[in-house]
PDB file of C-alpha atoms in Angstrom:
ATOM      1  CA  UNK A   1     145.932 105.114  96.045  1.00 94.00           C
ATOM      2  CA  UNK A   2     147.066 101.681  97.296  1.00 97.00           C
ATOM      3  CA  UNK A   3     146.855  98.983  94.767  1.00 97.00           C
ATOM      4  CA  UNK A   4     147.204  95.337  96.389  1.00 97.00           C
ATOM      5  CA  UNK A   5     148.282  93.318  93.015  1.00 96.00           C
ATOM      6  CA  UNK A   6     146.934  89.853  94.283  1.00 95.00           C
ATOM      7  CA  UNK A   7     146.995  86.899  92.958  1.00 93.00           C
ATOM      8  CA  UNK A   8     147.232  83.005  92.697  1.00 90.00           C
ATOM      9  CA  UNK A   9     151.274  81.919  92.955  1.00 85.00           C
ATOM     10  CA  UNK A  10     152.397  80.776  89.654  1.00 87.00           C
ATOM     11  CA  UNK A  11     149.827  82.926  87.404  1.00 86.00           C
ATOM     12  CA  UNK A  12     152.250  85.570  85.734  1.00 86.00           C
ATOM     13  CA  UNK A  13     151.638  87.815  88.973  1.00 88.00           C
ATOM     14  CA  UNK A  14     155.536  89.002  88.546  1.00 90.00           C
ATOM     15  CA  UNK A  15     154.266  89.957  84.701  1.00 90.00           C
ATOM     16  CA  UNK A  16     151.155  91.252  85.769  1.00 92.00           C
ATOM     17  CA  UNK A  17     152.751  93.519  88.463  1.00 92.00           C
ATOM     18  CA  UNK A  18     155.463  94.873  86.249  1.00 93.00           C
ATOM     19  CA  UNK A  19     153.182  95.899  83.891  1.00 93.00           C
ATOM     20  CA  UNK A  20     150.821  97.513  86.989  1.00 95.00           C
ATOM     21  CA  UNK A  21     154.023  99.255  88.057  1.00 94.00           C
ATOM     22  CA  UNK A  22     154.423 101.090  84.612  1.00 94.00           C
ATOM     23  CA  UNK A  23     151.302 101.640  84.112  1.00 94.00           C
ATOM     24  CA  UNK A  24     151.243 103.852  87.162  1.00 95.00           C
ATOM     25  CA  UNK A  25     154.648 105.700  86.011  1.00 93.00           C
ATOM     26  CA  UNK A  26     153.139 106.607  82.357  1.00 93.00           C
ATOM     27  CA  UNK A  27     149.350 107.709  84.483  1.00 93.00           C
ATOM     28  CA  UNK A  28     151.279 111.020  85.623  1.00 92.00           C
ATOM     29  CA  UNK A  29     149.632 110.228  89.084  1.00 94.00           C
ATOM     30  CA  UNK A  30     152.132 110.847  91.802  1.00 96.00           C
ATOM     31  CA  UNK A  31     154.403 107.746  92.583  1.00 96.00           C
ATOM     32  CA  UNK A  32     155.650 106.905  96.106  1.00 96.00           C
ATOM     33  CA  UNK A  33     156.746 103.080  94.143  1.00 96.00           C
ATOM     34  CA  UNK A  34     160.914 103.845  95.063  1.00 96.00           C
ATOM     35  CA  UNK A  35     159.680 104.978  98.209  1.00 96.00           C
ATOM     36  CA  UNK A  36     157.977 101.501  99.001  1.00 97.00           C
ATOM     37  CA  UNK A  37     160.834  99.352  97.306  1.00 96.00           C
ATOM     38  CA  UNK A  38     163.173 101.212  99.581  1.00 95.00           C
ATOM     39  CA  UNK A  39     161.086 100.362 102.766  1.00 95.00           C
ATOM     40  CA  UNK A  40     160.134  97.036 102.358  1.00 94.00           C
ATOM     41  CA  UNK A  41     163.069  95.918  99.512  1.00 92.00           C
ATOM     42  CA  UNK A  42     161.090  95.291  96.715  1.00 93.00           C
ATOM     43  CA  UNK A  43     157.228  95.433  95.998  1.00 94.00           C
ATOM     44  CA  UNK A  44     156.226  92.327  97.942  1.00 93.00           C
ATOM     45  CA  UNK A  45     154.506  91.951 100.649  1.00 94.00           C
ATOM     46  CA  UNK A  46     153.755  89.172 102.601  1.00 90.00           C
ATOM     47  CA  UNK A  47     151.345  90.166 105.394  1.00 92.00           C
ATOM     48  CA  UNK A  48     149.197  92.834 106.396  1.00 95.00           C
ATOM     49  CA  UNK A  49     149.585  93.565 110.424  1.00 95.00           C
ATOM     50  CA  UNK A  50     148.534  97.023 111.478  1.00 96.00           C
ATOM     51  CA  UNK A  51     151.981  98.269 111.536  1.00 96.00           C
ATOM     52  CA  UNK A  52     152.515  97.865 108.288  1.00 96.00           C
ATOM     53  CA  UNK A  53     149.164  99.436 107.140  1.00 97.00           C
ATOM     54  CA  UNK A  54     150.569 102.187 108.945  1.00 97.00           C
ATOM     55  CA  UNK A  55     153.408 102.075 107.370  1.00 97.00           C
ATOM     56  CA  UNK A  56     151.785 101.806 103.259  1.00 97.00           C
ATOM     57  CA  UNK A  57     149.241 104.402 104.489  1.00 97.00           C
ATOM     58  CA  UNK A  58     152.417 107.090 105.011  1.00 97.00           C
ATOM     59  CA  UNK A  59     154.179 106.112 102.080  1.00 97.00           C
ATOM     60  CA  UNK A  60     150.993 106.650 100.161  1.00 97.00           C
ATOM     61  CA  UNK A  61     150.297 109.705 102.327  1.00 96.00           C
ATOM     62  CA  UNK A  62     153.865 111.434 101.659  1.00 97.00           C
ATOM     63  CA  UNK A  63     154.807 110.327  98.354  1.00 97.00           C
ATOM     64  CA  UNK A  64     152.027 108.999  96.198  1.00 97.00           C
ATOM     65  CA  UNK A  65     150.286 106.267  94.680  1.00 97.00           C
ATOM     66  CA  UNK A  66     152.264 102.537  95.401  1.00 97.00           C
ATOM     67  CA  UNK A  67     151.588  99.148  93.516  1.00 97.00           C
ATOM     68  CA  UNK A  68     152.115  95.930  96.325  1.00 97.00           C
ATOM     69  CA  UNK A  69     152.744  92.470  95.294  1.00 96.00           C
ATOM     70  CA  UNK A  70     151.182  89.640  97.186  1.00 94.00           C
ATOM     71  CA  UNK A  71     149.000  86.661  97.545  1.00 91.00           C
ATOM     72  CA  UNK A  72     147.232  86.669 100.763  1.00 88.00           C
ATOM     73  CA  UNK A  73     143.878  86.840 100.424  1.00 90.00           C
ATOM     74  CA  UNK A  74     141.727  90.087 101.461  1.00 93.00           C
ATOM     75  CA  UNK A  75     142.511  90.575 105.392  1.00 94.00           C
ATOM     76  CA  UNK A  76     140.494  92.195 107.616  1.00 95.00           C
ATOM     77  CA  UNK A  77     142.567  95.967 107.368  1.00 96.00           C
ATOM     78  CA  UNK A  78     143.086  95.061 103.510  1.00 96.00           C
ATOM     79  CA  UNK A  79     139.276  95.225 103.393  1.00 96.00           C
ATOM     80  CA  UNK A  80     138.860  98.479 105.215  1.00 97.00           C
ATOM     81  CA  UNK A  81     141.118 100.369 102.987  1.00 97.00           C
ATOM     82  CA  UNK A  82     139.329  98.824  99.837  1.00 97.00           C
ATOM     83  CA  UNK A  83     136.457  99.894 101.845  1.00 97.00           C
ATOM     84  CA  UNK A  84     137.372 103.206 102.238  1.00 96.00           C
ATOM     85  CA  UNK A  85     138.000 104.053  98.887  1.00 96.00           C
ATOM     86  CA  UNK A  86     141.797 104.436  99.862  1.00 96.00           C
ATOM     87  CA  UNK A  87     142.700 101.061  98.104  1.00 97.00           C
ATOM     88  CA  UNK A  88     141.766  99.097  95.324  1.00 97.00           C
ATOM     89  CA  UNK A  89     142.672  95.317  93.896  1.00 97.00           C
ATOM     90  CA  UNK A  90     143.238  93.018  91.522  1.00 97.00           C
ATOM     91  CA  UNK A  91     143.514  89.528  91.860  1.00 96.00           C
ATOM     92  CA  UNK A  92     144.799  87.164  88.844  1.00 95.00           C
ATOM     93  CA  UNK A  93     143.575  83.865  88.574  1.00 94.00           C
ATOM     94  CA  UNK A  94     144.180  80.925  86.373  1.00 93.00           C
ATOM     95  CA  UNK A  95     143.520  77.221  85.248  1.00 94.00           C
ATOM     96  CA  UNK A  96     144.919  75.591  88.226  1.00 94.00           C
ATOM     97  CA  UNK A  97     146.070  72.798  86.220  1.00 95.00           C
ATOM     98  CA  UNK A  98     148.283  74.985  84.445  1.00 94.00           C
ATOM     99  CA  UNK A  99     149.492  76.458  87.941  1.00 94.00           C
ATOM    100  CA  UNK A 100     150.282  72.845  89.087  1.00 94.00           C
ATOM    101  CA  UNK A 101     152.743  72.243  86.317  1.00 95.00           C
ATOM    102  CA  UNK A 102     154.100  75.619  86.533  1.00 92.00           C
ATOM    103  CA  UNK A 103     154.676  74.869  90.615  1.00 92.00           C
ATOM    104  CA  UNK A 104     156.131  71.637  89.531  1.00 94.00           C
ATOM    105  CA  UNK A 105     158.697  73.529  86.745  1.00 94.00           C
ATOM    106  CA  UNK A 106     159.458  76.013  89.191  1.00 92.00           C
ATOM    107  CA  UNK A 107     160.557  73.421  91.938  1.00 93.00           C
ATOM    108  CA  UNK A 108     162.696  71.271  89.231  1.00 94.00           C
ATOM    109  CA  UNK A 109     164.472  74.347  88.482  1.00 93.00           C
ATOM    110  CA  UNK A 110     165.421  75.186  91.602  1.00 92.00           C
ATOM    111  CA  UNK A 111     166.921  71.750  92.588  1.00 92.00           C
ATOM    112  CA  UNK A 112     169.302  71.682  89.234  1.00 92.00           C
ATOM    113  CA  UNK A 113     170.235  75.027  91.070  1.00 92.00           C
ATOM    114  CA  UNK A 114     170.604  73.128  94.465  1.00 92.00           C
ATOM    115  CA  UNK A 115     168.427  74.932  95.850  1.00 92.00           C
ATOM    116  CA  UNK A 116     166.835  72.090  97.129  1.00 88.00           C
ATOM    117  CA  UNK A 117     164.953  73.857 100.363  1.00 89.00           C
ATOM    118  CA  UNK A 118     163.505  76.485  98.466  1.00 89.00           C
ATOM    119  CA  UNK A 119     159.536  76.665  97.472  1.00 88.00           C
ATOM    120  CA  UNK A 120     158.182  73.946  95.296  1.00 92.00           C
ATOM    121  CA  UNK A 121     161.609  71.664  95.314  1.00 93.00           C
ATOM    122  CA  UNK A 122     159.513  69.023  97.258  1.00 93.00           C
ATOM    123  CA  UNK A 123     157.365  68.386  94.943  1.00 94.00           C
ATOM    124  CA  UNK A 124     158.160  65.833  91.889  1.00 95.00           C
ATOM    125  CA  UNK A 125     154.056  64.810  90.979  1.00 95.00           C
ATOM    126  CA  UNK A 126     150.888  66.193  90.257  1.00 95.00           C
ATOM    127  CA  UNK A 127     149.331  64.092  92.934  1.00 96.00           C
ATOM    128  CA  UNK A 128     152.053  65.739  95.347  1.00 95.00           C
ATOM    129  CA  UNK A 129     151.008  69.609  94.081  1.00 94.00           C
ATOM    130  CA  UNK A 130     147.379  69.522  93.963  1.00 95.00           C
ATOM    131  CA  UNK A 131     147.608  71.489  97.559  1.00 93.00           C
ATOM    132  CA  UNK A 132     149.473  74.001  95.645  1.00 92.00           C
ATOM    133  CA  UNK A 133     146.068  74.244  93.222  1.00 91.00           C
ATOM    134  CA  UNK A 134     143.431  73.530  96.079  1.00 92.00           C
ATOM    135  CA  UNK A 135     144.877  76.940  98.071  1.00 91.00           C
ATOM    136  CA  UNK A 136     145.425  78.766  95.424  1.00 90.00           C
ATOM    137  CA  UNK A 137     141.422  78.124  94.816  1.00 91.00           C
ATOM    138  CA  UNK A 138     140.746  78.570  98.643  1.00 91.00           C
ATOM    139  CA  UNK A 139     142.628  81.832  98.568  1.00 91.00           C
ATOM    140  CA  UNK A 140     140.529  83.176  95.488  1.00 92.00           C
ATOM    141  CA  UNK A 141     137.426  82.299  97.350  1.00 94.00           C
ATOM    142  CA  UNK A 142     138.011  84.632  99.813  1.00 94.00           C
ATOM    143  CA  UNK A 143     138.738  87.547  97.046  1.00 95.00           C
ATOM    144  CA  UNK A 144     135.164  86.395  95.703  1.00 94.00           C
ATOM    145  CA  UNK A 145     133.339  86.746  98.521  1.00 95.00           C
ATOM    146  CA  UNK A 146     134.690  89.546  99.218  1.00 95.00           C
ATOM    147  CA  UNK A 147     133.609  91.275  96.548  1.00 92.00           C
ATOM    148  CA  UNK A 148     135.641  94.841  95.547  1.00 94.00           C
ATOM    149  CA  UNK A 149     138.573  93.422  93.054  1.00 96.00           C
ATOM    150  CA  UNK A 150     139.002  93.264  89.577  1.00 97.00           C
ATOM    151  CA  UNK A 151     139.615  89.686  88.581  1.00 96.00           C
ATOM    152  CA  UNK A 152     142.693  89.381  85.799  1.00 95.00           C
ATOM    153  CA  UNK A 153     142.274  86.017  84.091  1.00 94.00           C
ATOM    154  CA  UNK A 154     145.804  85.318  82.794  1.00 93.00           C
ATOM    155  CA  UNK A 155     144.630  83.488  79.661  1.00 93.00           C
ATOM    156  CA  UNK A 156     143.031  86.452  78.822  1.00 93.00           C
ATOM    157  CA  UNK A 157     145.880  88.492  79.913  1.00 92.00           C
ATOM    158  CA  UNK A 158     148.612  86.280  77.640  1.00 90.00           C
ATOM    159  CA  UNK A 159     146.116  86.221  74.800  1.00 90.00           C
ATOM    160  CA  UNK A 160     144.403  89.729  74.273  1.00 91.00           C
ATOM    161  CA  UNK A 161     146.909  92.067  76.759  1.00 92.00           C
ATOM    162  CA  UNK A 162     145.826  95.478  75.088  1.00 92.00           C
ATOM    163  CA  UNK A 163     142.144  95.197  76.125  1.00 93.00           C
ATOM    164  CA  UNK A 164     142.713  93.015  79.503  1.00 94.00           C
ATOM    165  CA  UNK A 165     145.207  96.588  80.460  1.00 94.00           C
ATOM    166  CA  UNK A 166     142.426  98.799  79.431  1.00 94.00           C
ATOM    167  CA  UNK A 167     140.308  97.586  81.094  1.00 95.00           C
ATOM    168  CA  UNK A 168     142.649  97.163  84.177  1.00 94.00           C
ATOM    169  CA  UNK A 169     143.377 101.146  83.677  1.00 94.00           C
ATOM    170  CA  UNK A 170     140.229 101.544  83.739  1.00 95.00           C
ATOM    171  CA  UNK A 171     139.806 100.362  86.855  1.00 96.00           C
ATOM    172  CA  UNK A 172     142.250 102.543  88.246  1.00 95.00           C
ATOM    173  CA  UNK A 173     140.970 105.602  86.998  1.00 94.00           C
ATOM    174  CA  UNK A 174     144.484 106.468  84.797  1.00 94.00           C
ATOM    175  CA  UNK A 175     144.735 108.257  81.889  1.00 92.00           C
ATOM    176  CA  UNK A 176     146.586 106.653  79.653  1.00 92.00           C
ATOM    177  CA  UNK A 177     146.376 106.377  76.082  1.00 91.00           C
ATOM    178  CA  UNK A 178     145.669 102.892  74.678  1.00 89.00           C
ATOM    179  CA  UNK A 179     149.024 103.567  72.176  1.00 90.00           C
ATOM    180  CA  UNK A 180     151.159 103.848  75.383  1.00 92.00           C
ATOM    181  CA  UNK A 181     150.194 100.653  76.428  1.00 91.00           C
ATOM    182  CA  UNK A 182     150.656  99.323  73.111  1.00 90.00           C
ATOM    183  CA  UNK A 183     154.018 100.357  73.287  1.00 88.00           C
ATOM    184  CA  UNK A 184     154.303  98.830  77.119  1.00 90.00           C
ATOM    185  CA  UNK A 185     152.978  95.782  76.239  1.00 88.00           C
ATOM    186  CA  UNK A 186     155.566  95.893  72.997  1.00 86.00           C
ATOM    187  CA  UNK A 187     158.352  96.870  75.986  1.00 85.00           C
ATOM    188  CA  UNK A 188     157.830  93.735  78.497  1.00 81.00           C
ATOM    189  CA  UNK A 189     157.510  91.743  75.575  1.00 77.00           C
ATOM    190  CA  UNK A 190     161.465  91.748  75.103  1.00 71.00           C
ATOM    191  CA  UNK A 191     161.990  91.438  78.670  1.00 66.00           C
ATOM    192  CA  UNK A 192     159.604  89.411  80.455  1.00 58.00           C
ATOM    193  CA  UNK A 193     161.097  85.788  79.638  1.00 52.00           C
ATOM    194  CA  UNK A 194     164.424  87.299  81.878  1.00 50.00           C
ATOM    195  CA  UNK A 195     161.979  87.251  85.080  1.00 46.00           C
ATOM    196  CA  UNK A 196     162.981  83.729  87.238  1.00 45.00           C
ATOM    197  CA  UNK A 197     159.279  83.983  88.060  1.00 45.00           C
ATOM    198  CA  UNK A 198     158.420  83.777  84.663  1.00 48.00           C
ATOM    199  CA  UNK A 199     158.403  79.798  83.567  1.00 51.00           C
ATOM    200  CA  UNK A 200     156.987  79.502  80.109  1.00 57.00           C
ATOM    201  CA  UNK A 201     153.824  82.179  80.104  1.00 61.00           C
ATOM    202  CA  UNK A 202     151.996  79.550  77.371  1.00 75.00           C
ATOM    203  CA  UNK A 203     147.541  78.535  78.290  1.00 84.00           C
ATOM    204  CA  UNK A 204     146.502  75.007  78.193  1.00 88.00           C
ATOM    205  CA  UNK A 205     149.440  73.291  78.961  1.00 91.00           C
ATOM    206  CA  UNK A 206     147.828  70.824  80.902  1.00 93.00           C
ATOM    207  CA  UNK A 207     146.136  69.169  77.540  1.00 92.00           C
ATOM    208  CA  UNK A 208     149.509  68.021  76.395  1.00 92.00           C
ATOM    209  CA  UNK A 209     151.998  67.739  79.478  1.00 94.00           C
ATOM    210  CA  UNK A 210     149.657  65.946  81.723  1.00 94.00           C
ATOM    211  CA  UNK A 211     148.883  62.437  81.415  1.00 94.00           C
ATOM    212  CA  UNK A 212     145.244  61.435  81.351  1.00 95.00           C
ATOM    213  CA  UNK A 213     145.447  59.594  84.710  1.00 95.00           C
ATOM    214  CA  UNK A 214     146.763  63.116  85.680  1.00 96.00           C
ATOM    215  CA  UNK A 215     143.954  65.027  83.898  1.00 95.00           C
ATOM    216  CA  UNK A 216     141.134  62.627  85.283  1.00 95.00           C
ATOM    217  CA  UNK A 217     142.780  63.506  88.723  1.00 96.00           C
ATOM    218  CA  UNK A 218     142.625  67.198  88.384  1.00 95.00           C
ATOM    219  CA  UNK A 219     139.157  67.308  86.925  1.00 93.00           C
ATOM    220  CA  UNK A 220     137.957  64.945  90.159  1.00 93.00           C
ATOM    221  CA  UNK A 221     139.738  67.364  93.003  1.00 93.00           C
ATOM    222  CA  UNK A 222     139.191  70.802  91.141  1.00 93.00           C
ATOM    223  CA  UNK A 223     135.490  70.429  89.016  1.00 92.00           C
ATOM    224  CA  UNK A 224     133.636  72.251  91.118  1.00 91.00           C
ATOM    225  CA  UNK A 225     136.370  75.641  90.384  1.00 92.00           C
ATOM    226  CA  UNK A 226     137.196  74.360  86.874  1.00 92.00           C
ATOM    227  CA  UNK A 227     133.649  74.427  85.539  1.00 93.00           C
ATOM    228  CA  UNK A 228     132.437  77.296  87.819  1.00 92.00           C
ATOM    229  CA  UNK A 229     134.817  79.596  85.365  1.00 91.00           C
ATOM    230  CA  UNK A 230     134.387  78.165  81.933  1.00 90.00           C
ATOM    231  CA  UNK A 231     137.315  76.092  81.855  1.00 92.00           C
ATOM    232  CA  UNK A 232     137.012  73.102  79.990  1.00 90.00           C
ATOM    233  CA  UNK A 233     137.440  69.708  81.593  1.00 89.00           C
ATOM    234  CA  UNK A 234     137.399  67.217  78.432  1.00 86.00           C
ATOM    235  CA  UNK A 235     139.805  64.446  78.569  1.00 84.00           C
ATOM    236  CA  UNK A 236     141.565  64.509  75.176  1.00 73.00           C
TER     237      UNK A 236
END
């Protein structure tokens, strides 16, 4: 099996995926993961041309099951693998408010590291990374409407992980025994706040980091996604 690990940037997809990853090692299922890392240097994946279909499809073929970070949304050869029962997906989501200010951390951190080119370092507002919020929901869309994914809601994720990875394994059809991923979840735990992706993994941060000029802003670009998933758009 392919698994494409989507997912919205700044919504503990680095977390999410190194828990996916070891999930797949304790399943017993055959693992072509070091295979993939080697090929591609790492896990992620930007884009989806042919050749590099061809390319997962051997490493799957030859060596086993592979786990693929990215955030593009469902492409048209993405689809017919999912289609074909060669593939599956997830795709985590989350408040976009929340993935605003964790954009906005992300780029302050890299300018005290000077790294003043790199993704995010542009932006200083929330007024300035609402596009980061606006594709993130434009990008989900397309996962929607598409259909064939299992949806990870990181609140859920950071506040009940034992039956959010159930249910993910599941999904996958692994056997794995729920006091295995007890003791993965116990594992990352230790380790996860060591991941650069990894800002401050907390829900609701927007009710007491944003001002309510900000707040008011948010809920008048993003009500429509906000209130379509049960997110709550009080003003308090």
């Amino acid at each position: 099996m392919i698994l494409f690990s989507s997912s919205m940037g700044k919504s503990g997809s680095t977390f999410l995926c190194n828990l996916q990853e070891d999930m797949l090692a304790l399943s017993g299922v055959r693992s072509g993961q070091a295979k993939l890392r080697e090929n591609f240097e790492g896990r992620w994946v930007k884009n989806f041309p042919l050749n590099t279909i061809i390319k997962l499809l051997w490493i799957n073929f030859r060596n086993g099951s592979i786990v693929i970070k990215t955030h593009t949304p469902p492409t048209r050869y993405v689809r017919w693998l999912i289609q074909l029962r060669i593939a599956k997906a997830t795709y985590s989501y989350r408040d976009v408010r929340d993935v605003i200010l964790s954009a906005l951390d992300h780029g302050a951190r890299n300018r005290k590291q000077g790294k003043t080119t790199e993704i995010y370092a542009d932006l200083f507002t929330v007024e300035e990374a609402m596009y980061v919020g606006t594709n993130s929901i434009k990008a989900m869309q397309r996962w929607q409407q598409f259909g064939l994914v299992h949806f990870v809601r990181y609140e859920f994720l950071m506040n009940d992980r034992l039956n959010e990875l159930i249910k993910m394994k599941n999904f996958f059809d692994w056997d794995i025994g729920n006091k295995e991923i007890d003791k993965l979840i116990e594992d990352h735990e230790k380790t996860k706040r060591a991941s650069l992706n990894f800002n401050k993994g907390i829900t609701k941060r927007y009710k007491t980091e944003m001002t309510t000029e900000e707040k008011l802003f948010c809920n008048e670009k993003l009500k429509d996604y906000l209130v379509g998933l049960g997110y709550d758009i009080e003003v308090s």
